[in-house]
Amino acid sequence: MMEIIPQIAWLLFCLFFAYANYVVIEKVNERIRHGINGIFGVATSLYFGLAVYWLLGLSMLFIARLFFDSFLSLLRFQRINYVSLKPKSIIDQVEKFVFGMDGYTPKIIYLIVIIVLNIFA
């Protein structure tokens, strides 16, 4: 069984980070630096993947994608399946290209991947 404590800590950090991004968007009226967010998420996942277990790092990428986006949407009073008409981040653009305006399917897939990785790792 994979380490659950780092995953829970990462999930909580993603919620905090979503809130921080919400404050920047709504209160400070600035745009989000998606590249910085992405680099931080990938670097953290890569660290845990290399230092602890590669499947843990992979799981953390999916945790960030699922929980950061969902919580940020809820904070902004949007639907949990919100898809931007003009996504700015590369990953949002890829997700929209693959799934169109369907915001539920990728979230369900990410959740299934997280569960499977934790069961079989």
C-alpha positions as a Markdown table, in Angstrom:
| # | Residue | x | y | z |
|---|---|---|---|---|
| 1 | Met | 0.0 | 0.0 | 0.0 |
| 2 | Met | 1.3 | 3.4 | -1.0 |
| 3 | Glu | 2.1 | 6.0 | 1.6 |
| 4 | Ile | -1.2 | 7.7 | 2.4 |
| 5 | Ile | 0.1 | 10.5 | 4.7 |
| 6 | Pro | 2.0 | 12.3 | 1.9 |
| 7 | Gln | -1.1 | 12.0 | -0.3 |
| 8 | Ile | -3.4 | 13.5 | 2.4 |
| 9 | Ala | -0.9 | 16.3 | 3.1 |
| 10 | Trp | -0.6 | 17.0 | -0.7 |
| 11 | Leu | -4.4 | 17.0 | -1.0 |
| 12 | Leu | -4.7 | 19.5 | 1.9 |
| 13 | Phe | -2.0 | 21.6 | 0.3 |
| 14 | Cys | -3.8 | 21.6 | -3.0 |
| 15 | Leu | -6.9 | 22.9 | -1.3 |
| 16 | Phe | -4.9 | 25.7 | 0.3 |
| 17 | Phe | -3.2 | 26.5 | -3.0 |
| 18 | Ala | -6.6 | 26.6 | -4.7 |
| 19 | Tyr | -7.7 | 29.1 | -2.1 |
| 20 | Ala | -4.6 | 31.2 | -2.6 |
| 21 | Asn | -5.2 | 31.2 | -6.3 |
| 22 | Tyr | -8.8 | 32.2 | -5.7 |
| 23 | Val | -7.7 | 35.2 | -3.6 |
| 24 | Val | -5.3 | 36.2 | -6.4 |
| 25 | Ile | -8.1 | 35.9 | -9.0 |
| 26 | Glu | -11.0 | 37.4 | -7.1 |
| 27 | Lys | -9.6 | 39.7 | -4.5 |
| 28 | Val | -6.3 | 41.0 | -6.0 |
| 29 | Asn | -7.7 | 40.8 | -9.5 |
| 30 | Glu | -4.5 | 39.4 | -11.0 |
| 31 | Arg | -4.2 | 36.5 | -13.4 |
| 32 | Ile | -2.8 | 33.2 | -12.4 |
| 33 | Arg | 0.7 | 32.1 | -13.4 |
| 34 | His | -0.2 | 28.6 | -14.7 |
| 35 | Gly | 3.4 | 27.8 | -15.5 |
| 36 | Ile | 4.5 | 28.4 | -11.9 |
| 37 | Asn | 1.6 | 26.4 | -10.5 |
| 38 | Gly | 2.4 | 23.5 | -13.0 |
| 39 | Ile | 6.2 | 23.6 | -12.3 |
| 40 | Phe | 5.6 | 23.5 | -8.6 |
| 41 | Gly | 3.1 | 20.6 | -8.9 |
| 42 | Val | 5.3 | 18.5 | -11.2 |
| 43 | Ala | 8.4 | 19.2 | -9.1 |
| 44 | Thr | 6.7 | 18.1 | -5.9 |
| 45 | Ser | 5.3 | 15.0 | -7.5 |
| 46 | Leu | 8.7 | 14.2 | -9.1 |
| 47 | Tyr | 10.4 | 14.6 | -5.8 |
| 48 | Phe | 8.0 | 12.1 | -4.0 |
| 49 | Gly | 8.1 | 9.8 | -7.1 |
| 50 | Leu | 11.9 | 9.6 | -7.0 |
| 51 | Ala | 12.5 | 9.8 | -3.2 |
| 52 | Val | 9.7 | 7.5 | -2.1 |
| 53 | Tyr | 8.0 | 5.6 | -4.9 |
| 54 | Trp | 7.3 | 6.5 | -8.5 |
| 55 | Leu | 3.6 | 5.5 | -8.2 |
| 56 | Leu | 3.2 | 8.0 | -5.3 |
| 57 | Gly | 4.5 | 10.8 | -7.5 |
| 58 | Leu | 2.1 | 9.8 | -10.3 |
| 59 | Ser | -0.8 | 9.7 | -7.8 |
| 60 | Met | 0.1 | 13.1 | -6.5 |
| 61 | Leu | -0.2 | 14.6 | -10.1 |
| 62 | Phe | -3.8 | 13.2 | -10.3 |
| 63 | Ile | -4.6 | 14.4 | -6.8 |
| 64 | Ala | -3.5 | 17.9 | -7.7 |
| 65 | Arg | -5.5 | 17.9 | -10.9 |
| 66 | Leu | -8.7 | 16.7 | -9.3 |
| 67 | Phe | -8.8 | 18.5 | -6.0 |
| 68 | Phe | -7.1 | 21.9 | -7.0 |
| 69 | Asp | -9.4 | 22.4 | -10.0 |
| 70 | Ser | -12.6 | 21.2 | -8.2 |
| 71 | Phe | -12.0 | 23.3 | -5.1 |
| 72 | Leu | -11.1 | 26.4 | -7.1 |
| 73 | Ser | -14.3 | 26.1 | -9.2 |
| 74 | Leu | -16.4 | 25.8 | -6.1 |
| 75 | Leu | -14.7 | 28.8 | -4.5 |
| 76 | Arg | -15.5 | 30.8 | -7.6 |
| 77 | Phe | -19.2 | 29.7 | -7.4 |
| 78 | Gln | -18.8 | 27.7 | -10.6 |
| 79 | Arg | -20.0 | 24.1 | -11.2 |
| 80 | Ile | -17.6 | 21.4 | -10.2 |
| 81 | Asn | -17.5 | 20.3 | -13.8 |
| 82 | Tyr | -16.6 | 23.8 | -15.1 |
| 83 | Val | -14.7 | 24.0 | -18.3 |
| 84 | Ser | -13.4 | 27.4 | -19.5 |
| 85 | Leu | -14.3 | 28.5 | -23.0 |
| 86 | Lys | -10.8 | 29.7 | -23.5 |
| 87 | Pro | -8.5 | 27.7 | -21.2 |
| 88 | Lys | -5.1 | 29.3 | -20.5 |
| 89 | Ser | -3.1 | 26.4 | -19.0 |
| 90 | Ile | -1.7 | 23.8 | -21.3 |
| 91 | Ile | -3.2 | 21.0 | -19.3 |
| 92 | Asp | -6.6 | 22.7 | -19.4 |
| 93 | Gln | -6.3 | 23.0 | -23.2 |
| 94 | Val | -5.4 | 19.4 | -23.6 |
| 95 | Glu | -8.3 | 18.3 | -21.4 |
| 96 | Lys | -10.7 | 20.5 | -23.4 |
| 97 | Phe | -9.3 | 19.1 | -26.7 |
| 98 | Val | -9.8 | 15.5 | -25.4 |
| 99 | Phe | -13.1 | 15.8 | -23.5 |
| 100 | Gly | -14.6 | 19.0 | -25.0 |
| 101 | Met | -16.9 | 20.8 | -22.6 |
| 102 | Asp | -17.4 | 17.6 | -20.5 |
| 103 | Gly | -15.9 | 18.5 | -17.1 |
| 104 | Tyr | -17.1 | 15.3 | -15.3 |
| 105 | Thr | -15.4 | 12.6 | -17.3 |
| 106 | Pro | -11.8 | 13.7 | -16.6 |
| 107 | Lys | -12.5 | 14.2 | -12.9 |
| 108 | Ile | -14.0 | 10.7 | -12.7 |
| 109 | Ile | -11.0 | 9.2 | -14.6 |
| 110 | Tyr | -8.6 | 11.0 | -12.3 |
| 111 | Leu | -10.4 | 9.7 | -9.2 |
| 112 | Ile | -10.4 | 6.1 | -10.6 |
| 113 | Val | -6.7 | 6.4 | -11.3 |
| 114 | Ile | -5.9 | 7.6 | -7.8 |
| 115 | Ile | -7.9 | 4.8 | -6.3 |
| 116 | Val | -6.4 | 2.1 | -8.5 |
| 117 | Leu | -2.9 | 3.4 | -7.8 |
| 118 | Asn | -3.5 | 3.2 | -4.1 |
| 119 | Ile | -5.1 | -0.3 | -4.3 |
| 120 | Phe | -2.5 | -1.9 | -6.5 |
| 121 | Ala | 0.7 | -0.1 | -5.5 |
